[in-house]
């Protein structure tokens, strides 16, 4: 294996893990408690488990004051189960430990308290105990945000602010005030002269801001830059060639904000998420369109579980594409009449075939049900194919799921 292949393998693992993690979070976020009775616990790496247990014992006592008998019972049962689960850990795993517990069947009149234990893909920073009507997922959701650093700047004629965005974290780098005069001229000045003074001062200010942007964002090797501020100044600045080419090439777009100080930066971050998400959507759309094109007029695409599997086994696949909306399983079939043994992929809601594909007599389902995603991504890993999960958030992604059952591949060769 050369280094390139190794890197590709690493990426696939990440894509796969991200998919699994996303799936789990989606499931957990859909779960609601009937009252304030779902317990979430975050334990950072290196944290003393005994302290968590002591805290839980304390919470158990306090839960005795809960008025609703059913809620009280559910919270206390959840805490008991959590304390029991923690006995299996001498210390938290390397990335820490997250536990969720609560009665999720109460709406249906059920009485079953469920427990989820997970080790997150990244180290947890916070230690917390929360009891609410839903599970506390934000710290895990943040882990799904892009890891690259983005540059943020706001500008108007009075000031400019620079910041870096990494995940949810904003690092303010610097704020610069300008000496550009206000709109009201002093008595006695001619308006033409005044205008020229203003423009000259603005130009000087933009130059300084440009130098600052070039060094701030150039040094940090940001993946993209967003420029915010009220009114047209940000556009004037961008049109004015104040940024070096490699920096201006990284400008992703502009965002209207009311402020240009740290409030303006925070305003931007709320909208920046959309821009970054937009970028991921663009990548996904491009990929799916390449696939559509190859599937219709080219010949470097293949689809359908069996075909894709065959191409993977032949080492033909460059990019394996799996829809996040896929619902499919793989079962084994065994025929006692003719000795046929085989595997078949089935839509999640379909019943297995009753007749043997070889002799037509009754056939039996054998062995364990396999997870298609698990199975195909392992094959991709073994053959150095890139793995991409396609969301169902775009029209293209939806078409990919509906029209191609959510499994496709772009081939290296035929
Ligand atoms: Zn048979």
CSV table of C-alpha atoms and ligand atoms in Angstrom, one decimal:
chain,number,residue,atom,x,y,z
A,1,UNK,CA,0.0,0.0,0.0
A,2,UNK,CA,1.3,3.4,-0.9
A,3,UNK,CA,0.6,6.5,1.2
A,4,UNK,CA,-2.1,7.7,-1.1
A,5,UNK,CA,-4.1,4.5,-0.7
A,6,UNK,CA,-3.6,4.6,3.1
A,7,UNK,CA,-5.0,8.1,3.2
A,8,UNK,CA,-8.0,7.0,1.1
A,9,UNK,CA,-8.7,4.2,3.5
A,10,UNK,CA,-8.5,6.6,6.4
A,11,UNK,CA,-11.0,8.9,4.7
A,12,UNK,CA,-13.5,6.1,4.1
A,13,UNK,CA,-13.4,5.0,7.7
A,14,UNK,CA,-14.2,8.6,8.6
A,15,UNK,CA,-17.1,8.7,6.1
A,16,UNK,CA,-18.4,5.5,7.4
A,17,UNK,CA,-18.1,6.5,11.1
A,18,UNK,CA,-19.7,9.8,10.3
A,19,UNK,CA,-22.6,8.1,8.7
A,20,UNK,CA,-23.1,5.7,11.6
A,21,UNK,CA,-22.8,8.5,14.1
A,22,UNK,CA,-25.2,10.7,12.1
A,23,UNK,CA,-27.7,7.8,12.0
A,24,UNK,CA,-27.5,7.3,15.8
A,25,UNK,CA,-27.9,11.0,16.5
A,26,UNK,CA,-30.9,11.2,14.2
A,27,UNK,CA,-32.5,8.3,16.1
A,28,UNK,CA,-31.8,9.8,19.5
A,29,UNK,CA,-33.1,13.2,18.5
A,30,UNK,CA,-36.4,11.7,17.5
A,31,UNK,CA,-36.9,10.3,21.0
A,32,UNK,CA,-39.1,12.2,23.4
A,33,UNK,CA,-40.0,11.7,27.0
A,34,UNK,CA,-43.5,12.2,28.3
A,35,UNK,CA,-42.2,14.4,31.1
A,36,UNK,CA,-38.8,15.8,32.3
A,37,UNK,CA,-37.4,12.3,32.6
A,38,UNK,CA,-34.8,11.6,30.0
A,39,UNK,CA,-31.3,11.6,31.5
A,40,UNK,CA,-28.1,12.5,29.6
A,41,UNK,CA,-24.6,12.2,31.0
A,42,UNK,CA,-21.3,13.4,29.5
A,43,UNK,CA,-18.1,12.2,31.0
A,44,UNK,CA,-14.9,13.6,29.5
A,45,UNK,CA,-11.8,11.4,29.1
A,46,UNK,CA,-9.8,11.1,32.3
A,47,UNK,CA,-12.7,12.0,34.5
A,48,UNK,CA,-13.2,10.0,37.7
A,49,UNK,CA,-16.1,7.6,37.3
A,50,UNK,CA,-16.7,7.4,41.0
A,51,UNK,CA,-17.4,11.1,41.1
A,52,UNK,CA,-20.1,10.6,38.5
A,53,UNK,CA,-21.6,7.8,40.5
A,54,UNK,CA,-21.6,10.0,43.6
A,55,UNK,CA,-23.3,12.7,41.6
A,56,UNK,CA,-25.9,10.3,40.4
A,57,UNK,CA,-26.6,9.1,43.9
A,58,UNK,CA,-27.3,12.6,44.9
A,59,UNK,CA,-29.6,13.2,41.8
A,60,UNK,CA,-31.4,10.0,42.8
A,61,UNK,CA,-32.2,11.5,46.2
A,62,UNK,CA,-33.3,14.8,44.7
A,63,UNK,CA,-35.5,13.0,42.2
A,64,UNK,CA,-37.5,11.8,45.2
A,65,UNK,CA,-39.0,15.3,45.3
A,66,UNK,CA,-40.5,15.1,41.9
A,67,UNK,CA,-44.3,15.5,42.2
A,68,UNK,CA,-45.5,13.2,39.4
A,69,UNK,CA,-45.3,9.7,40.6
A,70,UNK,CA,-44.7,8.3,37.2
A,71,UNK,CA,-42.0,10.8,36.3
A,72,UNK,CA,-40.3,10.3,39.7
A,73,UNK,CA,-40.3,6.5,39.1
A,74,UNK,CA,-38.9,6.9,35.6
A,75,UNK,CA,-36.1,9.3,36.6
A,76,UNK,CA,-35.1,7.1,39.5
A,77,UNK,CA,-35.2,3.9,37.4
A,78,UNK,CA,-33.1,5.7,34.7
A,79,UNK,CA,-30.5,6.8,37.3
A,80,UNK,CA,-30.3,3.3,38.8
A,81,UNK,CA,-29.6,1.9,35.4
A,82,UNK,CA,-27.0,4.5,34.7
A,83,UNK,CA,-25.2,3.7,38.0
A,84,UNK,CA,-25.3,0.1,37.1
A,85,UNK,CA,-23.9,0.7,33.6
A,86,UNK,CA,-21.1,2.8,35.0
A,87,UNK,CA,-19.9,-0.2,37.1
A,88,UNK,CA,-18.6,-1.7,33.9
A,89,UNK,CA,-16.1,1.2,33.5
A,90,UNK,CA,-13.1,1.7,35.6
A,91,UNK,CA,-12.4,4.9,33.7
A,92,UNK,CA,-13.9,6.6,30.6
A,93,UNK,CA,-12.7,5.4,27.2
A,94,UNK,CA,-10.1,7.6,25.3
A,95,UNK,CA,-12.8,10.0,23.9
A,96,UNK,CA,-14.9,10.0,27.1
A,97,UNK,CA,-18.3,8.4,27.6
A,98,UNK,CA,-21.9,9.5,26.9
A,99,UNK,CA,-24.9,7.8,28.3
A,100,UNK,CA,-28.6,8.4,27.6
A,101,UNK,CA,-31.3,6.8,29.6
A,102,UNK,CA,-35.1,7.1,30.0
A,103,UNK,CA,-38.5,5.7,29.5
A,104,UNK,CA,-39.2,6.0,25.7
A,105,UNK,CA,-42.3,3.8,25.6
A,106,UNK,CA,-44.4,5.8,28.1
A,107,UNK,CA,-46.5,7.5,25.4
A,108,UNK,CA,-47.6,4.1,24.3
A,109,UNK,CA,-48.3,3.2,27.9
A,110,UNK,CA,-45.1,1.3,28.1
A,111,UNK,CA,-42.8,1.1,31.1
A,112,UNK,CA,-39.5,0.2,29.6
A,113,UNK,CA,-36.5,2.3,30.4
A,114,UNK,CA,-33.9,2.2,27.7
A,115,UNK,CA,-30.2,2.9,27.9
A,116,UNK,CA,-27.7,4.0,25.2
A,117,UNK,CA,-24.0,4.1,25.9
A,118,UNK,CA,-21.6,5.5,23.3
A,119,UNK,CA,-18.0,6.6,22.9
A,120,UNK,CA,-18.1,9.7,20.8
A,121,UNK,CA,-15.8,10.0,17.7
A,122,UNK,CA,-14.0,12.9,19.3
A,123,UNK,CA,-13.0,13.8,22.9
A,124,UNK,CA,-15.8,15.3,24.9
A,125,UNK,CA,-15.0,18.6,26.5
A,126,UNK,CA,-17.8,18.9,29.0
A,127,UNK,CA,-19.0,17.1,32.1
A,128,UNK,CA,-22.7,17.3,32.6
A,129,UNK,CA,-25.8,15.7,33.9
A,130,UNK,CA,-29.1,16.7,32.4
A,131,UNK,CA,-32.6,15.6,32.9
A,132,UNK,CA,-35.1,16.9,30.3
A,133,UNK,CA,-38.0,15.8,28.0
A,134,UNK,CA,-35.4,15.0,25.3
A,135,UNK,CA,-31.8,13.9,25.3
A,136,UNK,CA,-29.1,16.5,25.3
A,137,UNK,CA,-27.3,16.1,22.0
A,138,UNK,CA,-25.8,19.4,21.1
A,139,UNK,CA,-22.2,18.6,22.0
A,140,UNK,CA,-22.4,15.5,19.8
A,141,UNK,CA,-24.0,17.4,17.0
A,142,UNK,CA,-21.2,19.9,17.0
A,143,UNK,CA,-18.8,17.0,16.2
A,144,UNK,CA,-20.5,16.7,12.8
A,145,UNK,CA,-19.6,20.3,11.9
A,146,UNK,CA,-16.7,20.9,9.4
A,147,UNK,CA,-13.3,20.6,11.1
A,148,UNK,CA,-11.5,22.9,8.8
A,149,UNK,CA,-10.9,26.5,9.8
A,150,UNK,CA,-12.8,29.2,8.0
A,151,UNK,CA,-11.9,32.9,8.0
A,152,UNK,CA,-14.5,35.5,8.9
A,153,UNK,CA,-14.3,39.2,8.5
A,154,UNK,CA,-16.8,42.0,8.8
A,155,UNK,CA,-16.2,45.4,7.3
A,156,UNK,CA,-17.8,48.8,6.9
A,157,UNK,CA,-16.2,52.2,6.6
A,158,UNK,CA,-15.8,52.6,10.4
A,159,UNK,CA,-14.2,49.3,11.4
A,160,UNK,CA,-13.2,45.8,10.4
A,161,UNK,CA,-13.1,42.6,12.5
A,162,UNK,CA,-11.3,39.4,11.8
A,163,UNK,CA,-12.1,36.0,13.3
A,164,UNK,CA,-11.5,32.3,12.7
A,165,UNK,CA,-14.3,29.7,12.8
A,166,UNK,CA,-13.5,26.1,13.7
A,167,UNK,CA,-16.5,23.9,14.3
A,168,UNK,CA,-18.6,26.0,16.7
A,169,UNK,CA,-15.7,27.9,18.1
A,170,UNK,CA,-15.0,31.5,17.1
A,171,UNK,CA,-11.6,32.9,17.7
A,172,UNK,CA,-11.6,36.7,17.5
A,173,UNK,CA,-8.3,37.8,15.9
A,174,UNK,CA,-8.5,41.5,15.8
A,175,UNK,CA,-10.6,44.6,15.4
A,176,UNK,CA,-9.4,47.6,13.4
A,177,UNK,CA,-11.0,51.1,13.5
A,178,UNK,CA,-10.7,53.5,10.5
A,179,UNK,CA,-10.0,57.2,10.1
A,180,UNK,CA,-12.5,57.6,7.3
A,181,UNK,CA,-14.5,60.8,8.0
A,182,UNK,CA,-18.2,60.6,8.5
A,183,UNK,CA,-20.7,61.7,5.9
A,184,UNK,CA,-21.1,65.2,7.2
A,185,UNK,CA,-18.6,67.6,6.0
A,186,UNK,CA,-17.2,70.5,8.0
A,187,UNK,CA,-18.3,74.0,7.0
A,188,UNK,CA,-16.2,75.7,4.3
A,189,UNK,CA,-15.0,72.5,2.6
A,190,UNK,CA,-16.0,72.0,-1.0
A,191,UNK,CA,-18.1,68.9,-1.5
A,192,UNK,CA,-15.9,67.6,-4.3
A,193,UNK,CA,-12.8,68.0,-2.2
A,194,UNK,CA,-14.6,66.4,0.7
A,195,UNK,CA,-15.7,63.4,-1.4
A,196,UNK,CA,-12.1,62.9,-2.6
A,197,UNK,CA,-10.8,63.0,1.0
A,198,UNK,CA,-13.4,60.4,2.0
A,199,UNK,CA,-12.5,58.1,-0.9
A,200,UNK,CA,-8.8,58.5,-0.2
A,201,UNK,CA,-9.3,57.6,3.4
A,202,UNK,CA,-11.5,54.7,2.6
A,203,UNK,CA,-8.9,53.4,0.1
A,204,UNK,CA,-6.2,53.7,2.8
A,205,UNK,CA,-8.4,51.8,5.2
A,206,UNK,CA,-9.2,49.1,2.7
A,207,UNK,CA,-5.5,48.7,2.0
A,208,UNK,CA,-4.8,48.1,5.7
A,209,UNK,CA,-7.7,45.7,6.0
A,210,UNK,CA,-6.5,43.9,2.9
A,211,UNK,CA,-3.0,43.5,4.4
A,212,UNK,CA,-4.5,42.2,7.6
A,213,UNK,CA,-6.7,39.7,5.8
A,214,UNK,CA,-3.8,38.5,3.7
A,215,UNK,CA,-1.7,37.8,6.7
A,216,UNK,CA,-4.4,36.6,9.1
A,217,UNK,CA,-6.0,34.1,6.6
A,218,UNK,CA,-2.8,33.3,4.7
A,219,UNK,CA,-1.0,32.2,7.8
A,220,UNK,CA,-3.8,30.0,9.1
A,221,UNK,CA,-4.4,28.3,5.8
A,222,UNK,CA,-8.2,28.7,6.0
A,223,UNK,CA,-10.4,26.6,3.8
A,224,UNK,CA,-12.7,29.4,2.9
A,225,UNK,CA,-13.4,33.1,3.8
A,226,UNK,CA,-16.7,34.8,4.4
A,227,UNK,CA,-17.1,38.6,4.3
A,228,UNK,CA,-19.8,40.3,6.2
A,229,UNK,CA,-21.1,43.8,7.1
A,230,UNK,CA,-24.0,46.1,6.5
A,231,UNK,CA,-24.6,47.7,3.1
A,232,UNK,CA,-22.3,47.8,0.0
A,233,UNK,CA,-18.9,48.4,1.7
A,234,UNK,CA,-18.0,44.7,1.7
A,235,UNK,CA,-18.6,44.5,-2.0
A,236,UNK,CA,-16.5,47.7,-2.7
A,237,UNK,CA,-13.7,46.1,-0.6
A,238,UNK,CA,-13.8,42.8,-2.5
A,239,UNK,CA,-14.0,44.5,-5.9
A,240,UNK,CA,-11.0,46.7,-5.1
A,241,UNK,CA,-8.2,44.1,-5.4
A,242,UNK,CA,-7.1,44.6,-1.8
A,243,UNK,CA,-6.7,40.8,-1.3
A,244,UNK,CA,-4.0,38.7,-2.8
A,245,UNK,CA,-5.2,36.3,-5.4
A,246,UNK,CA,-4.8,33.1,-3.3
A,247,UNK,CA,-6.8,34.8,-0.5
A,248,UNK,CA,-9.5,36.2,-2.7
A,249,UNK,CA,-9.9,32.9,-4.4
A,250,UNK,CA,-11.0,31.5,-1.0
A,251,UNK,CA,-13.8,34.0,-0.6
A,252,UNK,CA,-17.0,31.9,-0.4
A,253,UNK,CA,-19.5,34.6,-0.3
A,254,UNK,CA,-20.8,37.7,1.5
A,255,UNK,CA,-23.2,37.9,4.4
A,256,UNK,CA,-25.3,40.9,5.4
A,257,UNK,CA,-24.9,41.7,9.0
A,258,UNK,CA,-26.1,44.6,11.2
A,259,UNK,CA,-22.9,45.0,13.1
A,260,UNK,CA,-19.1,44.9,12.3
A,261,UNK,CA,-17.8,44.2,15.7
A,262,UNK,CA,-17.8,40.8,17.5
A,263,UNK,CA,-21.6,40.9,17.4
A,264,UNK,CA,-21.3,41.1,13.6
A,265,UNK,CA,-19.0,38.0,13.7
A,266,UNK,CA,-21.6,36.1,15.7
A,267,UNK,CA,-24.3,37.2,13.3
A,268,UNK,CA,-22.2,35.8,10.5
A,269,UNK,CA,-21.6,32.5,12.1
A,270,UNK,CA,-25.3,31.7,12.3
A,271,UNK,CA,-25.5,32.3,8.5
A,272,UNK,CA,-22.0,30.9,7.8
A,273,UNK,CA,-23.3,27.5,8.7
A,274,UNK,CA,-25.6,27.7,5.8
A,275,UNK,CA,-22.7,28.7,3.4
A,276,UNK,CA,-20.5,25.8,4.6
A,277,UNK,CA,-23.4,23.4,4.4
A,278,UNK,CA,-24.1,24.8,1.0
A,279,UNK,CA,-20.5,23.9,0.0
A,280,UNK,CA,-21.1,20.3,1.0
A,281,UNK,CA,-24.3,20.3,-0.9
A,282,UNK,CA,-22.5,21.6,-4.0
A,283,UNK,CA,-19.9,18.8,-3.7
A,284,UNK,CA,-22.7,16.2,-3.3
A,285,UNK,CA,-24.7,17.6,-6.3
A,286,UNK,CA,-21.6,17.5,-8.5
A,287,UNK,CA,-20.9,13.9,-7.6
A,288,UNK,CA,-24.4,12.7,-8.1
A,289,UNK,CA,-24.6,14.5,-11.5
A,290,UNK,CA,-21.4,12.8,-12.6
A,291,UNK,CA,-23.0,9.5,-11.7
A,292,UNK,CA,-26.3,10.4,-13.5
A,293,UNK,CA,-24.3,11.4,-16.6
A,294,UNK,CA,-22.3,8.2,-16.6
A,295,UNK,CA,-25.4,6.1,-15.9
A,296,UNK,CA,-27.3,7.6,-18.9
A,297,UNK,CA,-24.8,8.4,-21.6
A,298,UNK,CA,-21.4,7.3,-20.3
A,299,UNK,CA,-20.5,3.8,-19.2
A,300,UNK,CA,-18.5,4.4,-16.1
A,301,UNK,CA,-21.4,4.0,-13.7
A,302,UNK,CA,-23.1,1.0,-12.2
A,303,UNK,CA,-26.0,0.7,-9.8
A,304,UNK,CA,-28.1,-1.9,-8.0
A,305,UNK,CA,-26.8,-3.9,-5.1
A,306,UNK,CA,-25.7,-6.9,-7.0
A,307,UNK,CA,-24.0,-5.0,-9.8
A,308,UNK,CA,-22.2,-2.6,-7.5
A,309,UNK,CA,-21.0,-5.5,-5.3
A,310,UNK,CA,-19.6,-7.3,-8.4
A,311,UNK,CA,-17.8,-4.2,-9.5
A,312,UNK,CA,-16.4,-3.7,-6.0
A,313,UNK,CA,-15.1,-7.3,-6.0
A,314,UNK,CA,-13.5,-6.8,-9.4
A,315,UNK,CA,-11.7,-3.7,-8.0
A,316,UNK,CA,-13.4,-1.5,-10.7
A,317,UNK,CA,-15.0,1.0,-8.3
A,318,UNK,CA,-13.5,4.4,-7.9
A,319,UNK,CA,-16.3,5.9,-5.8
A,320,UNK,CA,-18.9,4.0,-4.0
A,321,UNK,CA,-22.0,6.1,-3.4
A,322,UNK,CA,-24.6,5.1,-0.7
A,323,UNK,CA,-27.7,7.1,0.1
A,324,UNK,CA,-28.2,8.1,3.8
A,325,UNK,CA,-31.8,7.2,3.3
A,326,UNK,CA,-31.1,3.6,2.3
A,327,UNK,CA,-33.2,0.9,3.9
A,328,UNK,CA,-31.9,-2.5,2.8
A,329,UNK,CA,-30.7,-5.7,4.3
A,330,UNK,CA,-28.9,-8.8,3.0
A,331,UNK,CA,-30.1,-12.3,3.8
A,332,UNK,CA,-28.8,-15.8,3.2
A,333,UNK,CA,-30.9,-18.4,1.4
A,334,UNK,CA,-30.5,-22.1,1.6
A,335,UNK,CA,-32.4,-24.8,-0.4
A,336,UNK,CA,-32.6,-28.3,1.1
A,337,UNK,CA,-34.0,-29.6,-2.2
A,338,UNK,CA,-31.3,-28.7,-4.7
A,339,UNK,CA,-28.5,-27.6,-2.4
A,340,UNK,CA,-28.6,-23.9,-3.6
A,341,UNK,CA,-26.9,-21.4,-1.2
A,342,UNK,CA,-26.9,-17.7,-1.9
A,343,UNK,CA,-27.3,-14.2,-0.7
A,344,UNK,CA,-30.0,-11.7,-1.6
A,345,UNK,CA,-30.4,-8.0,-0.9
A,346,UNK,CA,-33.9,-6.9,0.0
A,347,UNK,CA,-35.6,-3.6,0.7
A,348,UNK,CA,-36.1,-3.2,4.4
A,349,UNK,CA,-39.9,-3.8,4.3
A,350,UNK,CA,-39.8,-6.7,1.8
A,351,UNK,CA,-40.4,-10.3,2.9
A,352,UNK,CA,-37.7,-12.8,1.9
A,353,UNK,CA,-38.5,-15.0,-1.2
A,354,UNK,CA,-40.2,-18.3,-0.4
A,355,UNK,CA,-39.1,-20.1,-3.5
A,356,UNK,CA,-35.6,-21.2,-4.5
A,357,UNK,CA,-34.3,-19.2,-7.4
A,358,UNK,CA,-32.7,-22.4,-8.8
A,359,UNK,CA,-35.3,-25.2,-8.5
A,360,UNK,CA,-38.5,-23.2,-7.5
A,361,UNK,CA,-39.2,-25.3,-4.4
A,362,UNK,CA,-39.4,-23.9,-0.9
A,363,UNK,CA,-36.3,-22.1,0.3
A,364,UNK,CA,-35.1,-21.3,3.9
A,365,UNK,CA,-33.5,-18.1,5.2
A,366,UNK,CA,-30.2,-19.0,6.7
A,367,UNK,CA,-27.6,-17.3,8.8
A,368,UNK,CA,-27.6,-13.7,10.2
A,369,UNK,CA,-29.1,-10.8,8.5
A,370,UNK,CA,-26.2,-8.6,7.1
A,371,UNK,CA,-26.1,-4.8,7.1
A,372,UNK,CA,-25.7,-3.7,3.5
A,373,UNK,CA,-24.0,-0.4,4.3
A,374,UNK,CA,-21.5,-2.2,6.6
A,375,UNK,CA,-20.9,-4.9,4.1
A,376,UNK,CA,-20.4,-2.7,1.0
A,377,UNK,CA,-18.2,-0.1,2.8
A,378,UNK,CA,-16.0,-2.9,4.0
A,379,UNK,CA,-15.6,-4.1,0.4
A,380,UNK,CA,-14.8,-0.5,-0.6
A,381,UNK,CA,-12.1,-0.3,2.0
A,382,UNK,CA,-10.6,-3.6,0.9
A,383,UNK,CA,-10.4,-2.4,-2.7
A,384,UNK,CA,-9.3,1.2,-2.2
A,385,UNK,CA,-12.6,2.7,-3.4
A,386,UNK,CA,-13.6,6.0,-2.1
A,387,UNK,CA,-16.8,6.0,0.0
A,388,UNK,CA,-19.3,8.9,-0.2
A,389,UNK,CA,-22.6,9.1,1.6
A,390,UNK,CA,-25.3,11.0,-0.3
A,391,UNK,CA,-27.8,12.9,1.8
A,392,UNK,CA,-31.5,13.1,0.9
A,393,UNK,CA,-31.5,16.9,1.4
A,394,UNK,CA,-31.1,17.7,-2.3
A,395,UNK,CA,-33.3,16.9,-5.3
A,396,UNK,CA,-30.3,14.9,-6.7
A,397,UNK,CA,-29.9,13.0,-3.5
A,398,UNK,CA,-33.6,12.1,-3.5
A,399,UNK,CA,-33.4,11.0,-7.2
A,400,UNK,CA,-30.4,8.9,-6.3
A,401,UNK,CA,-32.4,7.1,-3.6
A,402,UNK,CA,-35.7,6.8,-5.6
A,403,UNK,CA,-34.3,6.0,-9.0
A,404,UNK,CA,-31.2,4.0,-8.1
A,405,UNK,CA,-32.3,2.5,-4.7
A,406,UNK,CA,-29.6,4.5,-3.1
A,407,UNK,CA,-26.6,2.4,-4.2
A,408,UNK,CA,-24.3,3.3,-7.0
A,409,UNK,CA,-20.7,3.4,-8.1
A,410,UNK,CA,-18.5,5.4,-10.4
A,411,UNK,CA,-16.0,3.1,-12.0
A,412,UNK,CA,-12.3,3.4,-12.7
A,413,UNK,CA,-12.6,1.3,-15.8
A,414,UNK,CA,-15.0,-1.1,-17.5
B,1,LIG,ZN1,-33.5,-25.3,-4.8
